[in-house]
PDB file of C-alpha atoms in Angstrom:
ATOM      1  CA  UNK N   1      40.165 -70.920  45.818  1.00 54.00           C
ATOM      2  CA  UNK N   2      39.043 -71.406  42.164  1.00 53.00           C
ATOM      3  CA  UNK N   3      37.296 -69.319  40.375  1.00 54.00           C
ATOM      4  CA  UNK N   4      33.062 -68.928  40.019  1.00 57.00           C
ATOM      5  CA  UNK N   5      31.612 -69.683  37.238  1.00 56.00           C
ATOM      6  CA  UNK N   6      29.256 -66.811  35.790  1.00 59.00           C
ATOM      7  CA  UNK N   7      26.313 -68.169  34.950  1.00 58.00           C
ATOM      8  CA  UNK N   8      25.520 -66.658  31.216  1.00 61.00           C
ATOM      9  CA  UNK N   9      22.157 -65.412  30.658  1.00 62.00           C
ATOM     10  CA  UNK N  10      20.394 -65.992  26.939  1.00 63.00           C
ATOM     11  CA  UNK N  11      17.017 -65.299  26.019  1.00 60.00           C
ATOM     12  CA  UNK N  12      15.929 -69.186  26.473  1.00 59.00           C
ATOM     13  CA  UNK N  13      17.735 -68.859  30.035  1.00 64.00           C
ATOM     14  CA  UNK N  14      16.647 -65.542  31.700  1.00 62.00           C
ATOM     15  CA  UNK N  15      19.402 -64.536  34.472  1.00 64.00           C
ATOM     16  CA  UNK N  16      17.242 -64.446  37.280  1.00 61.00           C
ATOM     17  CA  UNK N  17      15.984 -61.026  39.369  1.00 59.00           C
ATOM     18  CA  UNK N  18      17.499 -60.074  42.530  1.00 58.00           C
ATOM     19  CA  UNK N  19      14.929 -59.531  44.737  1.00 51.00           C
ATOM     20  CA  UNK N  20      14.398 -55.588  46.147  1.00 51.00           C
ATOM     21  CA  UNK N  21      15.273 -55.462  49.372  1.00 50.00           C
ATOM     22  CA  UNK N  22      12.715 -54.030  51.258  1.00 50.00           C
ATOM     23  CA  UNK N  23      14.767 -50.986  52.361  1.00 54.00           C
ATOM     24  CA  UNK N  24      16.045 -49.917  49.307  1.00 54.00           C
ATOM     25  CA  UNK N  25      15.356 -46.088  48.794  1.00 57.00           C
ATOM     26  CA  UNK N  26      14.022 -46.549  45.524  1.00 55.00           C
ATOM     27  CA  UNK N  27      10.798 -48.314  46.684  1.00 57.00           C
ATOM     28  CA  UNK N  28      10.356 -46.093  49.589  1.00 61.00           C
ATOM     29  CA  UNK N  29      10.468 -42.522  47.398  1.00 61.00           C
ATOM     30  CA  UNK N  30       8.772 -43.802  44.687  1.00 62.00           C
ATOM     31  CA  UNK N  31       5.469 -42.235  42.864  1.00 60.00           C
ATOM     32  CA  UNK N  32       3.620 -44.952  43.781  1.00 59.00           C
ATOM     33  CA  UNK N  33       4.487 -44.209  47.680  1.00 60.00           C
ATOM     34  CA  UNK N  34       2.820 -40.777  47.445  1.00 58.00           C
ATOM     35  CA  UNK N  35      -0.057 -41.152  44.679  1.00 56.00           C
ATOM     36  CA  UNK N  36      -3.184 -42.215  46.535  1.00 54.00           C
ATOM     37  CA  UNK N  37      -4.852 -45.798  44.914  1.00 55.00           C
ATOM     38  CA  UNK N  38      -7.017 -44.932  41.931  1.00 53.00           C
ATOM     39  CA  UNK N  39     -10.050 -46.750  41.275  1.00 59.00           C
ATOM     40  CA  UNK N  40     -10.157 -48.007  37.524  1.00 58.00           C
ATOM     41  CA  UNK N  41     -12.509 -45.684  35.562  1.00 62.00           C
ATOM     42  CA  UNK N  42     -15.928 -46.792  34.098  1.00 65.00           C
ATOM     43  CA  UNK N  43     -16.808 -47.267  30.918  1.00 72.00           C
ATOM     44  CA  UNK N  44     -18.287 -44.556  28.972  1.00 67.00           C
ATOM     45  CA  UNK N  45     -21.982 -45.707  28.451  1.00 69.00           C
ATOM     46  CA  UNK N  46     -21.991 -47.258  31.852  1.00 74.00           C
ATOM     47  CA  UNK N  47     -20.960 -43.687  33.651  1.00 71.00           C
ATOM     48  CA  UNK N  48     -23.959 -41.900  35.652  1.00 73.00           C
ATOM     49  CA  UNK N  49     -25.272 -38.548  36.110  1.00 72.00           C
ATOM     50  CA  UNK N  50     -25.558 -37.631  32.835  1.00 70.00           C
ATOM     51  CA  UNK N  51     -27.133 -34.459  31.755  1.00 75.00           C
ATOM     52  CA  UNK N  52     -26.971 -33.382  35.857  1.00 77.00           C
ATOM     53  CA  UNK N  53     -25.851 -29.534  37.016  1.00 74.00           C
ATOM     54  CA  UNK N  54     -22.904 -29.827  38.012  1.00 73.00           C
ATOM     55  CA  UNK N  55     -22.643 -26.157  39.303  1.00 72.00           C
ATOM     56  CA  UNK N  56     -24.692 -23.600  39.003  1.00 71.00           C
ATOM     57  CA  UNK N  57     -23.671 -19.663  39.299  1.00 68.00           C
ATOM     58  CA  UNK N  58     -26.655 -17.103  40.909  1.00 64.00           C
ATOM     59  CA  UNK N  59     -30.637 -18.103  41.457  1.00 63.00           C
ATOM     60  CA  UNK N  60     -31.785 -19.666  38.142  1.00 59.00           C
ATOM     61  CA  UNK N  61     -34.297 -21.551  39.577  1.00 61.00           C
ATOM     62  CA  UNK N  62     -37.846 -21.664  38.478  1.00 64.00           C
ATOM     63  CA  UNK N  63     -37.589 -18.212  36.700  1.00 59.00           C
ATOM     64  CA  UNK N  64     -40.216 -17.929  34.454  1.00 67.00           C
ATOM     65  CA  UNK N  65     -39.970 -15.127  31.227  1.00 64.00           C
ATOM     66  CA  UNK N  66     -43.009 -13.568  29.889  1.00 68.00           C
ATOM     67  CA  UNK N  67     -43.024 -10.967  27.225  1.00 67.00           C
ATOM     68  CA  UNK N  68     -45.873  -8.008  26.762  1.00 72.00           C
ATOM     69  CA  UNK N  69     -47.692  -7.087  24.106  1.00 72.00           C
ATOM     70  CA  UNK N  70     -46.688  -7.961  20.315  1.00 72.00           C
ATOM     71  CA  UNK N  71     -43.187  -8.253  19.188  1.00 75.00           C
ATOM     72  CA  UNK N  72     -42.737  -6.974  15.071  1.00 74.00           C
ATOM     73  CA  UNK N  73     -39.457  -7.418  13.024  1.00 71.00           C
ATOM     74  CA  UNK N  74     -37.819  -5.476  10.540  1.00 72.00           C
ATOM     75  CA  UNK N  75     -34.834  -5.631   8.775  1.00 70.00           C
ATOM     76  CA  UNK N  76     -32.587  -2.592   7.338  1.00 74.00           C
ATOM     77  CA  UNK N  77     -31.256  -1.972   4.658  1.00 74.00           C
ATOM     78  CA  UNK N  78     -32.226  -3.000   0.818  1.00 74.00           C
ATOM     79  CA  UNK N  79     -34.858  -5.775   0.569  1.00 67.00           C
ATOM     80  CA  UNK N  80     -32.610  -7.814  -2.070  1.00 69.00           C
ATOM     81  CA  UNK N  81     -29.380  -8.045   0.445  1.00 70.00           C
ATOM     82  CA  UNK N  82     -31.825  -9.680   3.301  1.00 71.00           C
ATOM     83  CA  UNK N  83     -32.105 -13.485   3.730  1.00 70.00           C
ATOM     84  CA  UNK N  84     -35.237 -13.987   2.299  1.00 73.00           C
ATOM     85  CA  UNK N  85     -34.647 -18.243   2.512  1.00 74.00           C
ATOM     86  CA  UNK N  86     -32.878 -20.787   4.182  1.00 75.00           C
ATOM     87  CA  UNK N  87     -29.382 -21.263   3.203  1.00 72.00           C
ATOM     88  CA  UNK N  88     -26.781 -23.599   3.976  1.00 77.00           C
ATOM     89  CA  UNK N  89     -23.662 -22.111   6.166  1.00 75.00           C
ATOM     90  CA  UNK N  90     -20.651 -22.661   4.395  1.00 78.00           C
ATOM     91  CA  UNK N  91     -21.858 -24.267   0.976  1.00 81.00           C
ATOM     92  CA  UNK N  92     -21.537 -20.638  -0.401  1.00 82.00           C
ATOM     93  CA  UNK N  93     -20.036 -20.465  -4.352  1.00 85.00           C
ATOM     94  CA  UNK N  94     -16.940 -19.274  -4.462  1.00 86.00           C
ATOM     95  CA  UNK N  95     -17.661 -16.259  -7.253  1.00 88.00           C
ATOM     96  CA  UNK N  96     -20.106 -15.228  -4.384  1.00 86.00           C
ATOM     97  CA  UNK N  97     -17.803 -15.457  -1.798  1.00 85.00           C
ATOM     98  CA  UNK N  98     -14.931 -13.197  -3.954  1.00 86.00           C
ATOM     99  CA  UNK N  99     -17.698 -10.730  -4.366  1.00 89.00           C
ATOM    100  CA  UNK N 100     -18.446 -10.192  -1.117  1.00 87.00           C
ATOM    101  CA  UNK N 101     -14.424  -9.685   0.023  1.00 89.00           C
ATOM    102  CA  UNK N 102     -14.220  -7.414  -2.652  1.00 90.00           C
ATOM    103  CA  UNK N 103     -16.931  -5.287  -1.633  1.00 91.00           C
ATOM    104  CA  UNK N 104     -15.345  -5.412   2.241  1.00 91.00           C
ATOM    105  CA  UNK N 105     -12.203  -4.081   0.430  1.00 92.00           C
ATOM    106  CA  UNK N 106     -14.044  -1.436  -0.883  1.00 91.00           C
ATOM    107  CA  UNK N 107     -15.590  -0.153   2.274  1.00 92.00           C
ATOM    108  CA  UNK N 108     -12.862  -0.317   4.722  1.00 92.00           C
ATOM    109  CA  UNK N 109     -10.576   1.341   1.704  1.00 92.00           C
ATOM    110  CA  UNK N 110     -13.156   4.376   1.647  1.00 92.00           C
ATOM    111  CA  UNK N 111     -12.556   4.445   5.937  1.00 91.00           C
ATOM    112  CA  UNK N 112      -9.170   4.457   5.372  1.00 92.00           C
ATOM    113  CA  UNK N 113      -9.307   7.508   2.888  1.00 92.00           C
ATOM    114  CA  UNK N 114     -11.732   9.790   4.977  1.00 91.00           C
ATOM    115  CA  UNK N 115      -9.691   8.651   8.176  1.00 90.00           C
ATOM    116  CA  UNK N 116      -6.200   9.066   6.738  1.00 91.00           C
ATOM    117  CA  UNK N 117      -7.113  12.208   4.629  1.00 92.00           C
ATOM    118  CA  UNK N 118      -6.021  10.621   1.351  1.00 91.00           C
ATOM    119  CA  UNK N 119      -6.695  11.563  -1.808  1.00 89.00           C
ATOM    120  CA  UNK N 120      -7.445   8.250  -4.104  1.00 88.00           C
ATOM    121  CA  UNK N 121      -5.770   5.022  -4.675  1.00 93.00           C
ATOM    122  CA  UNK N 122      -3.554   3.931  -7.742  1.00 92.00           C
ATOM    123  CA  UNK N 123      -2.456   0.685  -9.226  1.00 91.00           C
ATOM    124  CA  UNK N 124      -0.502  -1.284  -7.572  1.00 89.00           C
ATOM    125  CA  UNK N 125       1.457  -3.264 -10.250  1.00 88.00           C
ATOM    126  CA  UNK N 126       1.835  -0.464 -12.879  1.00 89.00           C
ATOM    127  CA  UNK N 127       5.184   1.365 -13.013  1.00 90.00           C
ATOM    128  CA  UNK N 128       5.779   4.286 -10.817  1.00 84.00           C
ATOM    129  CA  UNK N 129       9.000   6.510 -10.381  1.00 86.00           C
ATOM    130  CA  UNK N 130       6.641   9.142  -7.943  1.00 91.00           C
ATOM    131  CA  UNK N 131       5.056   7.480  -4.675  1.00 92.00           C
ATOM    132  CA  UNK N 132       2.019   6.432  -5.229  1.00 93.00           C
ATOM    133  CA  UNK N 133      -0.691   5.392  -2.668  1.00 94.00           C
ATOM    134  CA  UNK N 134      -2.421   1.701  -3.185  1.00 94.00           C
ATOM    135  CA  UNK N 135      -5.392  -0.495  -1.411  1.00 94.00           C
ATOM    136  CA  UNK N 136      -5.357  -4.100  -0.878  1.00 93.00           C
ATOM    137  CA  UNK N 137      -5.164  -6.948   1.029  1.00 93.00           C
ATOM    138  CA  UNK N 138      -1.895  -8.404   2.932  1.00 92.00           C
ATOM    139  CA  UNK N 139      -1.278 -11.976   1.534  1.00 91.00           C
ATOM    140  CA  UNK N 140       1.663 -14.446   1.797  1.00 90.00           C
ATOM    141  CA  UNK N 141       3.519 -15.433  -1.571  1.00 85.00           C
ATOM    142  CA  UNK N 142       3.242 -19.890   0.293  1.00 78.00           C
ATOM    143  CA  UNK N 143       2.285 -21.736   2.400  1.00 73.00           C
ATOM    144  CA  UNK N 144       4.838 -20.894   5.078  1.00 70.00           C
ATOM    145  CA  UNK N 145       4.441 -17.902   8.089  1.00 81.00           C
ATOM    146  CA  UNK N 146       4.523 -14.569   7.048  1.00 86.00           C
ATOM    147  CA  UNK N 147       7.905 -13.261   7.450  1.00 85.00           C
ATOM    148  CA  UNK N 148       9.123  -9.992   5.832  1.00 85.00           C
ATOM    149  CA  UNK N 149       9.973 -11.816   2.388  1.00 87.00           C
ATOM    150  CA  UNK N 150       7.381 -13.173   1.497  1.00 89.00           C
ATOM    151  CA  UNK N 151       4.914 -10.551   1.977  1.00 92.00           C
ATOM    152  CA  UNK N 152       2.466  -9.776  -1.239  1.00 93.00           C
ATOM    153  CA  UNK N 153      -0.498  -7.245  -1.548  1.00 93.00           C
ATOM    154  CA  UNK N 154      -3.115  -8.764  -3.309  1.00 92.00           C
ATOM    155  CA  UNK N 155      -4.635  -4.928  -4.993  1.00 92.00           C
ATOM    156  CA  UNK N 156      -8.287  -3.932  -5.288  1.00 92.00           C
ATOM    157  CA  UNK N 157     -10.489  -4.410  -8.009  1.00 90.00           C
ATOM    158  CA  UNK N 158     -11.416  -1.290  -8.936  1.00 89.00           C
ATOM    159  CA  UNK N 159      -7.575   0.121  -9.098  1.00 90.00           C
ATOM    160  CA  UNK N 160      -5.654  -3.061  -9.196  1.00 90.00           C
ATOM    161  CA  UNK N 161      -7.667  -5.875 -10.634  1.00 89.00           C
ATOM    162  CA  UNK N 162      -6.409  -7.787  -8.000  1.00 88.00           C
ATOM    163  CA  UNK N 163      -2.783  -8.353  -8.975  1.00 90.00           C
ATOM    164  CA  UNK N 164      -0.588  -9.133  -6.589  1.00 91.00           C
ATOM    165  CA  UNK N 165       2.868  -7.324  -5.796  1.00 93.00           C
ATOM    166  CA  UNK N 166       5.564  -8.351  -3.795  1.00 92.00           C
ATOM    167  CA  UNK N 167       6.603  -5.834  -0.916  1.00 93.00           C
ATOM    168  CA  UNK N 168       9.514  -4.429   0.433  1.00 92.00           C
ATOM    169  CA  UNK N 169       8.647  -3.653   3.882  1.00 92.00           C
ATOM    170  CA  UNK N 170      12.617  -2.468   4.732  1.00 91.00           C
ATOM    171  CA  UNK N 171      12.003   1.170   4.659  1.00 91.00           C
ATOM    172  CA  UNK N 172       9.505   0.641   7.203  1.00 91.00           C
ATOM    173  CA  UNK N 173      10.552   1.445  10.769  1.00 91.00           C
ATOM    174  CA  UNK N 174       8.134  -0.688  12.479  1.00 90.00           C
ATOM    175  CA  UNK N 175       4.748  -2.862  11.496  1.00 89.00           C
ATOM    176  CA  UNK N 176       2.427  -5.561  12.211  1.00 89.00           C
ATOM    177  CA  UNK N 177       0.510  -7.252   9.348  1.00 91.00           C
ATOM    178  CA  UNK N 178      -1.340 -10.619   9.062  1.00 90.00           C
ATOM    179  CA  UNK N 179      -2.887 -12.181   6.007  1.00 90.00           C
ATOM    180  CA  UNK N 180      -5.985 -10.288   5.097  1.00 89.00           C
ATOM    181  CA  UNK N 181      -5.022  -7.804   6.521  1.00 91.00           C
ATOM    182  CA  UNK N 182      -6.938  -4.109   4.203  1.00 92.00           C
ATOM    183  CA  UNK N 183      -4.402  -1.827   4.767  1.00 93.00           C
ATOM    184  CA  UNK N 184      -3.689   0.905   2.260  1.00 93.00           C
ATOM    185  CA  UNK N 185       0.219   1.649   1.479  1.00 93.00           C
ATOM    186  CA  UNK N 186       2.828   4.502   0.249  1.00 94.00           C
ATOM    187  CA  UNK N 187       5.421   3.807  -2.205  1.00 93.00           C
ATOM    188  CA  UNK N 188       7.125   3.411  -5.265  1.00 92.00           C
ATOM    189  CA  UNK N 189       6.974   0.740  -7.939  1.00 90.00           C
ATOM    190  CA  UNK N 190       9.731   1.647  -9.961  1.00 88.00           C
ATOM    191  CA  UNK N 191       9.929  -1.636 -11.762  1.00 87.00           C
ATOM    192  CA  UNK N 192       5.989  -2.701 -11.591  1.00 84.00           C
ATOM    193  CA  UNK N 193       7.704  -6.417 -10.049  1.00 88.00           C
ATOM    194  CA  UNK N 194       8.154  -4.949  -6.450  1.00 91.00           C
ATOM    195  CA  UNK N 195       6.672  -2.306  -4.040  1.00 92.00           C
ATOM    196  CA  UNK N 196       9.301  -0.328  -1.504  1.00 93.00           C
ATOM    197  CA  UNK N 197       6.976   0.616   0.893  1.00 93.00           C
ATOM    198  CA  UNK N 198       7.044   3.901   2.513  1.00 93.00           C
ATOM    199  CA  UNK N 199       4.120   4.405   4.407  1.00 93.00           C
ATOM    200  CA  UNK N 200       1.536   2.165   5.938  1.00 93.00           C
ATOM    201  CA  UNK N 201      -1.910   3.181   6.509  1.00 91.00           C
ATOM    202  CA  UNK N 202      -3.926   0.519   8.936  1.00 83.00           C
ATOM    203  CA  UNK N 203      -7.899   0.369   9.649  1.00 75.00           C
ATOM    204  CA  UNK N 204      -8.039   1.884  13.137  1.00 71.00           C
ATOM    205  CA  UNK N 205     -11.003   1.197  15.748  1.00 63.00           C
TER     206      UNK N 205
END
């Protein structure tokens, strides 16, 4: 017998499909045998029950709430730190918004002293052969994750100016910092370029 010819398939010429066979195991196991038929879904401005309860937990049905008697206001603290105007959320200046993260530092470094027992804070970028005991704020030296090189401690404005220092966090056995983090630390600065730290002294509920 001679030999078939194969007929050559090109783009122009498509080789035609073999038809499935009906009991091929591939159309009998396949997704669309077990999904159930989906209807198409509406479109968005055509869809219906809008602004319906969908569930509901407990009786909140036709509750009514009444107040007695007169209801007066007053705010603590000193009359000039009190919103005495409207004010747009999040259009704050930025020398306002330093201010106010200094002054945080400030308070949570005065917990830290009563809490820890400590007796003041230093600079943290001037030279120091003795351990010393410094406030700040964690930072992170890019734009990358925090790992344990590239850890800074941006220093308080009363002691520091807000420098920043790099730290060595090696002589630590264990810790757990993020950026912004007010923590206040123990170490030496031997160099005034980098901080071994020593000690770590965290804001504690």
């Amino acid at each position: 017998q001679g030999s078939q010819k194969r007929s050559s398939s090109t783009p122009e010429t498509p080789r035609p499909k073999r038809a499935s066979s009906s009991r091929s195991s591939f159309g009998l196991f396949s997704p669309g045998s077990f999904s159930p038929s989906v209807t198409p879904s509406q479109k968005y401005s055509s869809r219906g029950g809008r602004g319906e309860v969908v569930a509901a937990f407990g009786s909140v049905q036709g509750l009514a709430w009444s107040g007695r008697g007169g209801c007066a206001l007053r705010t603590f603290g000193c009359p000039e730190q009190s919103l005495s105007k409207p004010y747009k959320f999040m259009f704050q200046k930025a020398l306002d918004v330093r201010e106010v993260l200094a002054e945080r530092v400030e308070e949570l470094g005065e917990v830290l002293r009563r809490h820890h027992g400590l007796d003041g804070f230093s600079s943290a970028v001037l030279p120091a052969q003795e351990p010393v005991t410094v406030l700040g704020q964690i930072s992170c030296d890019g734009n990358g994750k925090l790992n344990p090189k590239s850890v800074l401690l941006v220093g308080d404005r009363e002691h520091s100016g807000g420098a920043q220092v790099p730290l060595d966090l090696s002589e630590l056995p264990e810790y757990s910092l993020f950026p912004g983090q007010v923590v206040a630390l123990e170490g030496t600065n031997s160099t005034g370029r980098r901080m071994v730290v020593t000690k770590l002294y965290e804001v504690t509920p």
